[in-house]
Amino acid sequence: ALDNDLKAAAAGQQGRVRIASVPSVAAKLIPSVLGAFCEQYPNVEVSLIDDNAAGVEARLLSGEVDLALGNPSHLDEGGIDFTPLLADPIGVVCLKDNPIASHPEGIEWQTLLEQPFIRNGTCTLLDPTP
């Protein structure tokens, strides 16, 4: 479906592209890219679904969307082709007197594991990180 829709877009015909994206990509990358795409191909309908990484993958596998943008850490399926588009740096927020703050060049994961920290649901994306 995506090949046909992209070919239709390239020919200036009508078509549809369905995209699922994690919130960080949807907020930062998609607006400028989507705006330029829609100007160039006004007859192509683009729909965007905002979801977490696991939901984005599930939507792609089910065929609900044609394209998924997100973190590859949830990719368990051999039927998905992943192409890196950009690096998404991860930062640490701490008090100025915390020992971590004295490492402006970066720190190792092991150093973080030795520190108490607050985490939210998206931190499960980092669980499989060595």
mmCIF file with all atom_site columns, C-alpha atoms in Angstrom:
data_model
loop_
_atom_site.group_PDB
_atom_site.id
_atom_site.type_symbol
_atom_site.label_atom_id
_atom_site.label_alt_id
_atom_site.label_comp_id
_atom_site.label_asym_id
_atom_site.label_entity_id
_atom_site.label_seq_id
_atom_site.pdbx_PDB_ins_code
_atom_site.Cartn_x
_atom_site.Cartn_y
_atom_site.Cartn_z
_atom_site.occupancy
_atom_site.B_iso_or_equiv
_atom_site.pdbx_formal_charge
_atom_site.auth_seq_id
_atom_site.auth_comp_id
_atom_site.auth_asym_id
_atom_site.auth_atom_id
_atom_site.pdbx_PDB_model_num
ATOM 1   C CA . ALA A 1 1   ? 0.000  0.000   0.000  1.00 0.00 ? 1   ALA A CA 1
ATOM 2   C CA . LEU A 1 2   ? 2.801  2.429   0.871  1.00 0.00 ? 2   LEU A CA 1
ATOM 3   C CA . ASP A 1 3   ? 4.573  1.858   -2.466 1.00 0.00 ? 3   ASP A CA 1
ATOM 4   C CA . ASN A 1 4   ? 1.377  2.608   -4.379 1.00 0.00 ? 4   ASN A CA 1
ATOM 5   C CA . ASP A 1 5   ? 0.620  5.679   -2.287 1.00 0.00 ? 5   ASP A CA 1
ATOM 6   C CA . LEU A 1 6   ? 4.139  7.048   -2.661 1.00 0.00 ? 6   LEU A CA 1
ATOM 7   C CA . LYS A 1 7   ? 4.091  6.411   -6.414 1.00 0.00 ? 7   LYS A CA 1
ATOM 8   C CA . ALA A 1 8   ? 0.741  8.189   -6.625 1.00 0.00 ? 8   ALA A CA 1
ATOM 9   C CA . ALA A 1 9   ? 2.213  11.046  -4.615 1.00 0.00 ? 9   ALA A CA 1
ATOM 10  C CA . ALA A 1 10  ? 5.206  11.255  -6.917 1.00 0.00 ? 10  ALA A CA 1
ATOM 11  C CA . ALA A 1 11  ? 2.884  11.386  -9.937 1.00 0.00 ? 11  ALA A CA 1
ATOM 12  C CA . GLY A 1 12  ? 0.735  14.057  -8.282 1.00 0.00 ? 12  GLY A CA 1
ATOM 13  C CA . GLN A 1 13  ? -2.254 11.729  -8.118 1.00 0.00 ? 13  GLN A CA 1
ATOM 14  C CA . GLN A 1 14  ? -4.574 11.136  -5.227 1.00 0.00 ? 14  GLN A CA 1
ATOM 15  C CA . GLY A 1 15  ? -3.478 8.718   -2.564 1.00 0.00 ? 15  GLY A CA 1
ATOM 16  C CA . ARG A 1 16  ? -3.235 8.112   1.127  1.00 0.00 ? 16  ARG A CA 1
ATOM 17  C CA . VAL A 1 17  ? -0.310 7.605   3.486  1.00 0.00 ? 17  VAL A CA 1
ATOM 18  C CA . ARG A 1 18  ? -0.995 6.547   7.076  1.00 0.00 ? 18  ARG A CA 1
ATOM 19  C CA . ILE A 1 19  ? 1.776  7.227   9.598  1.00 0.00 ? 19  ILE A CA 1
ATOM 20  C CA . ALA A 1 20  ? 2.154  6.231   13.257 1.00 0.00 ? 20  ALA A CA 1
ATOM 21  C CA . SER A 1 21  ? 4.761  8.071   15.302 1.00 0.00 ? 21  SER A CA 1
ATOM 22  C CA . VAL A 1 22  ? 6.063  8.353   18.838 1.00 0.00 ? 22  VAL A CA 1
ATOM 23  C CA . PRO A 1 23  ? 5.296  11.763  20.405 1.00 0.00 ? 23  PRO A CA 1
ATOM 24  C CA . SER A 1 24  ? 8.857  13.141  20.274 1.00 0.00 ? 24  SER A CA 1
ATOM 25  C CA . VAL A 1 25  ? 9.106  12.573  16.516 1.00 0.00 ? 25  VAL A CA 1
ATOM 26  C CA . ALA A 1 26  ? 5.542  13.723  15.901 1.00 0.00 ? 26  ALA A CA 1
ATOM 27  C CA . ALA A 1 27  ? 6.247  17.001  17.685 1.00 0.00 ? 27  ALA A CA 1
ATOM 28  C CA . LYS A 1 28  ? 9.725  17.807  16.375 1.00 0.00 ? 28  LYS A CA 1
ATOM 29  C CA . LEU A 1 29  ? 10.266 16.213  12.978 1.00 0.00 ? 29  LEU A CA 1
ATOM 30  C CA . ILE A 1 30  ? 6.935  15.649  11.306 1.00 0.00 ? 30  ILE A CA 1
ATOM 31  C CA . PRO A 1 31  ? 5.527  19.221  11.168 1.00 0.00 ? 31  PRO A CA 1
ATOM 32  C CA . SER A 1 32  ? 8.208  20.585  8.839  1.00 0.00 ? 32  SER A CA 1
ATOM 33  C CA . VAL A 1 33  ? 8.473  17.436  6.724  1.00 0.00 ? 33  VAL A CA 1
ATOM 34  C CA . LEU A 1 34  ? 4.719  16.988  6.479  1.00 0.00 ? 34  LEU A CA 1
ATOM 35  C CA . GLY A 1 35  ? 4.158  20.633  5.597  1.00 0.00 ? 35  GLY A CA 1
ATOM 36  C CA . ALA A 1 36  ? 6.617  20.459  2.712  1.00 0.00 ? 36  ALA A CA 1
ATOM 37  C CA . PHE A 1 37  ? 5.188  17.126  1.528  1.00 0.00 ? 37  PHE A CA 1
ATOM 38  C CA . CYS A 1 38  ? 1.604  18.419  1.535  1.00 0.00 ? 38  CYS A CA 1
ATOM 39  C CA . GLU A 1 39  ? 2.617  21.523  -0.412 1.00 0.00 ? 39  GLU A CA 1
ATOM 40  C CA . GLN A 1 40  ? 4.326  19.409  -3.044 1.00 0.00 ? 40  GLN A CA 1
ATOM 41  C CA . TYR A 1 41  ? 1.611  16.720  -3.167 1.00 0.00 ? 41  TYR A CA 1
ATOM 42  C CA . PRO A 1 42  ? -1.706 18.400  -2.244 1.00 0.00 ? 42  PRO A CA 1
ATOM 43  C CA . ASN A 1 43  ? -3.810 15.490  -3.555 1.00 0.00 ? 43  ASN A CA 1
ATOM 44  C CA . VAL A 1 44  ? -2.310 12.978  -1.153 1.00 0.00 ? 44  VAL A CA 1
ATOM 45  C CA . GLU A 1 45  ? -4.154 12.523  2.130  1.00 0.00 ? 45  GLU A CA 1
ATOM 46  C CA . VAL A 1 46  ? -1.798 12.056  5.085  1.00 0.00 ? 46  VAL A CA 1
ATOM 47  C CA . SER A 1 47  ? -3.033 10.800  8.439  1.00 0.00 ? 47  SER A CA 1
ATOM 48  C CA . LEU A 1 48  ? -0.892 10.784  11.574 1.00 0.00 ? 48  LEU A CA 1
ATOM 49  C CA . ILE A 1 49  ? -1.443 8.717   14.704 1.00 0.00 ? 49  ILE A CA 1
ATOM 50  C CA . ASP A 1 50  ? 0.502  9.600   17.854 1.00 0.00 ? 50  ASP A CA 1
ATOM 51  C CA . ASP A 1 51  ? 1.318  6.542   20.025 1.00 0.00 ? 51  ASP A CA 1
ATOM 52  C CA . ASN A 1 52  ? 4.015  4.999   22.212 1.00 0.00 ? 52  ASN A CA 1
ATOM 53  C CA . ALA A 1 53  ? 6.751  2.803   20.689 1.00 0.00 ? 53  ALA A CA 1
ATOM 54  C CA . ALA A 1 54  ? 4.929  -0.481  21.302 1.00 0.00 ? 54  ALA A CA 1
ATOM 55  C CA . GLY A 1 55  ? 1.693  0.941   19.861 1.00 0.00 ? 55  GLY A CA 1
ATOM 56  C CA . VAL A 1 56  ? 3.477  2.286   16.789 1.00 0.00 ? 56  VAL A CA 1
ATOM 57  C CA . GLU A 1 57  ? 4.949  -1.159  16.116 1.00 0.00 ? 57  GLU A CA 1
ATOM 58  C CA . ALA A 1 58  ? 1.599  -2.899  16.672 1.00 0.00 ? 58  ALA A CA 1
ATOM 59  C CA . ARG A 1 59  ? -0.153 -0.525  14.264 1.00 0.00 ? 59  ARG A CA 1
ATOM 60  C CA . LEU A 1 60  ? 2.466  -1.207  11.594 1.00 0.00 ? 60  LEU A CA 1
ATOM 61  C CA . LEU A 1 61  ? 2.262  -4.984  12.038 1.00 0.00 ? 61  LEU A CA 1
ATOM 62  C CA . SER A 1 62  ? -1.542 -4.933  11.891 1.00 0.00 ? 62  SER A CA 1
ATOM 63  C CA . GLY A 1 63  ? -1.523 -2.932  8.658  1.00 0.00 ? 63  GLY A CA 1
ATOM 64  C CA . GLU A 1 64  ? -3.342 -0.006  10.253 1.00 0.00 ? 64  GLU A CA 1
ATOM 65  C CA . VAL A 1 65  ? -0.518 2.293   9.104  1.00 0.00 ? 65  VAL A CA 1
ATOM 66  C CA . ASP A 1 66  ? 1.878  2.279   6.170  1.00 0.00 ? 66  ASP A CA 1
ATOM 67  C CA . LEU A 1 67  ? 4.836  3.846   7.928  1.00 0.00 ? 67  LEU A CA 1
ATOM 68  C CA . ALA A 1 68  ? 6.008  3.916   11.543 1.00 0.00 ? 68  ALA A CA 1
ATOM 69  C CA . LEU A 1 69  ? 8.426  6.346   13.165 1.00 0.00 ? 69  LEU A CA 1
ATOM 70  C CA . GLY A 1 70  ? 9.810  5.400   16.547 1.00 0.00 ? 70  GLY A CA 1
ATOM 71  C CA . ASN A 1 71  ? 12.347 3.631   18.698 1.00 0.00 ? 71  ASN A CA 1
ATOM 72  C CA . PRO A 1 72  ? 13.656 0.270   17.426 1.00 0.00 ? 72  PRO A CA 1
ATOM 73  C CA . SER A 1 73  ? 13.959 -1.256  20.919 1.00 0.00 ? 73  SER A CA 1
ATOM 74  C CA . HIS A 1 74  ? 10.541 -2.923  20.624 1.00 0.00 ? 74  HIS A CA 1
ATOM 75  C CA . LEU A 1 75  ? 11.227 -4.525  17.242 1.00 0.00 ? 75  LEU A CA 1
ATOM 76  C CA . ASP A 1 76  ? 10.775 -8.247  17.793 1.00 0.00 ? 76  ASP A CA 1
ATOM 77  C CA . GLU A 1 77  ? 9.335  -8.995  14.378 1.00 0.00 ? 77  GLU A CA 1
ATOM 78  C CA . GLY A 1 78  ? 11.514 -10.120 11.509 1.00 0.00 ? 78  GLY A CA 1
ATOM 79  C CA . GLY A 1 79  ? 8.961  -8.704  9.083  1.00 0.00 ? 79  GLY A CA 1
ATOM 80  C CA . ILE A 1 80  ? 9.814  -5.083  9.849  1.00 0.00 ? 80  ILE A CA 1
ATOM 81  C CA . ASP A 1 81  ? 12.513 -3.221  7.952  1.00 0.00 ? 81  ASP A CA 1
ATOM 82  C CA . PHE A 1 82  ? 14.128 -0.545  10.138 1.00 0.00 ? 82  PHE A CA 1
ATOM 83  C CA . THR A 1 83  ? 16.087 2.404   8.724  1.00 0.00 ? 83  THR A CA 1
ATOM 84  C CA . PRO A 1 84  ? 17.667 4.880   11.183 1.00 0.00 ? 84  PRO A CA 1
ATOM 85  C CA . LEU A 1 85  ? 16.721 8.479   10.367 1.00 0.00 ? 85  LEU A CA 1
ATOM 86  C CA . LEU A 1 86  ? 18.278 10.409  13.244 1.00 0.00 ? 86  LEU A CA 1
ATOM 87  C CA . ALA A 1 87  ? 19.794 10.073  16.693 1.00 0.00 ? 87  ALA A CA 1
ATOM 88  C CA . ASP A 1 88  ? 17.695 11.083  19.672 1.00 0.00 ? 88  ASP A CA 1
ATOM 89  C CA . PRO A 1 89  ? 20.025 12.005  22.543 1.00 0.00 ? 89  PRO A CA 1
ATOM 90  C CA . ILE A 1 90  ? 18.994 11.169  26.070 1.00 0.00 ? 90  ILE A CA 1
ATOM 91  C CA . GLY A 1 91  ? 19.747 13.608  28.848 1.00 0.00 ? 91  GLY A CA 1
ATOM 92  C CA . VAL A 1 92  ? 19.913 13.527  32.617 1.00 0.00 ? 92  VAL A CA 1
ATOM 93  C CA . VAL A 1 93  ? 18.415 16.208  34.838 1.00 0.00 ? 93  VAL A CA 1
ATOM 94  C CA . CYS A 1 94  ? 20.031 16.536  38.267 1.00 0.00 ? 94  CYS A CA 1
ATOM 95  C CA . LEU A 1 95  ? 20.944 19.089  40.916 1.00 0.00 ? 95  LEU A CA 1
ATOM 96  C CA . LYS A 1 96  ? 24.151 21.048  40.349 1.00 0.00 ? 96  LYS A CA 1
ATOM 97  C CA . ASP A 1 97  ? 25.823 19.428  43.365 1.00 0.00 ? 97  ASP A CA 1
ATOM 98  C CA . ASN A 1 98  ? 25.086 15.870  42.169 1.00 0.00 ? 98  ASN A CA 1
ATOM 99  C CA . PRO A 1 99  ? 28.258 13.958  41.153 1.00 0.00 ? 99  PRO A CA 1
ATOM 100 C CA . ILE A 1 100 ? 26.703 13.302  37.734 1.00 0.00 ? 100 ILE A CA 1
ATOM 101 C CA . ALA A 1 101 ? 26.724 17.054  37.000 1.00 0.00 ? 101 ALA A CA 1
ATOM 102 C CA . SER A 1 102 ? 30.541 17.012  37.012 1.00 0.00 ? 102 SER A CA 1
ATOM 103 C CA . HIS A 1 103 ? 30.540 14.908  33.801 1.00 0.00 ? 103 HIS A CA 1
ATOM 104 C CA . PRO A 1 104 ? 29.448 17.343  31.055 1.00 0.00 ? 104 PRO A CA 1
ATOM 105 C CA . GLU A 1 105 ? 30.936 15.070  28.376 1.00 0.00 ? 105 GLU A CA 1
ATOM 106 C CA . GLY A 1 106 ? 28.511 12.273  29.281 1.00 0.00 ? 106 GLY A CA 1
ATOM 107 C CA . ILE A 1 107 ? 28.289 9.320   31.611 1.00 0.00 ? 107 ILE A CA 1
ATOM 108 C CA . GLU A 1 108 ? 28.081 5.545   31.351 1.00 0.00 ? 108 GLU A CA 1
ATOM 109 C CA . TRP A 1 109 ? 24.814 3.696   31.981 1.00 0.00 ? 109 TRP A CA 1
ATOM 110 C CA . GLN A 1 110 ? 26.421 1.940   34.971 1.00 0.00 ? 110 GLN A CA 1
ATOM 111 C CA . THR A 1 111 ? 26.967 5.306   36.647 1.00 0.00 ? 111 THR A CA 1
ATOM 112 C CA . LEU A 1 112 ? 23.261 6.060   36.331 1.00 0.00 ? 112 LEU A CA 1
ATOM 113 C CA . LEU A 1 113 ? 22.317 2.695   37.786 1.00 0.00 ? 113 LEU A CA 1
ATOM 114 C CA . GLU A 1 114 ? 24.234 3.596   40.940 1.00 0.00 ? 114 GLU A CA 1
ATOM 115 C CA . GLN A 1 115 ? 22.120 6.745   41.434 1.00 0.00 ? 115 GLN A CA 1
ATOM 116 C CA . PRO A 1 116 ? 18.574 7.048   42.786 1.00 0.00 ? 116 PRO A CA 1
ATOM 117 C CA . PHE A 1 117 ? 16.328 8.540   40.126 1.00 0.00 ? 117 PHE A CA 1
ATOM 118 C CA . ILE A 1 118 ? 12.723 9.188   39.208 1.00 0.00 ? 118 ILE A CA 1
ATOM 119 C CA . ARG A 1 119 ? 11.435 7.453   36.096 1.00 0.00 ? 119 ARG A CA 1
ATOM 120 C CA . ASN A 1 120 ? 8.222  7.438   34.147 1.00 0.00 ? 120 ASN A CA 1
ATOM 121 C CA . GLY A 1 121 ? 6.568  4.913   31.834 1.00 0.00 ? 121 GLY A CA 1
ATOM 122 C CA . THR A 1 122 ? 8.736  5.812   28.849 1.00 0.00 ? 122 THR A CA 1
ATOM 123 C CA . CYS A 1 123 ? 11.816 4.660   30.759 1.00 0.00 ? 123 CYS A CA 1
ATOM 124 C CA . THR A 1 124 ? 10.884 1.095   29.843 1.00 0.00 ? 124 THR A CA 1
ATOM 125 C CA . LEU A 1 125 ? 12.401 1.948   26.451 1.00 0.00 ? 125 LEU A CA 1
ATOM 126 C CA . LEU A 1 126 ? 15.783 2.087   28.180 1.00 0.00 ? 126 LEU A CA 1
ATOM 127 C CA . ASP A 1 127 ? 15.450 -1.197  30.084 1.00 0.00 ? 127 ASP A CA 1
ATOM 128 C CA . PRO A 1 128 ? 17.036 -3.348  27.331 1.00 0.00 ? 128 PRO A CA 1
ATOM 129 C CA . THR A 1 129 ? 19.914 -0.867  26.864 1.00 0.00 ? 129 THR A CA 1
ATOM 130 C CA . PRO A 1 130 ? 23.285 -2.388  27.814 1.00 0.00 ? 130 PRO A CA 1
#
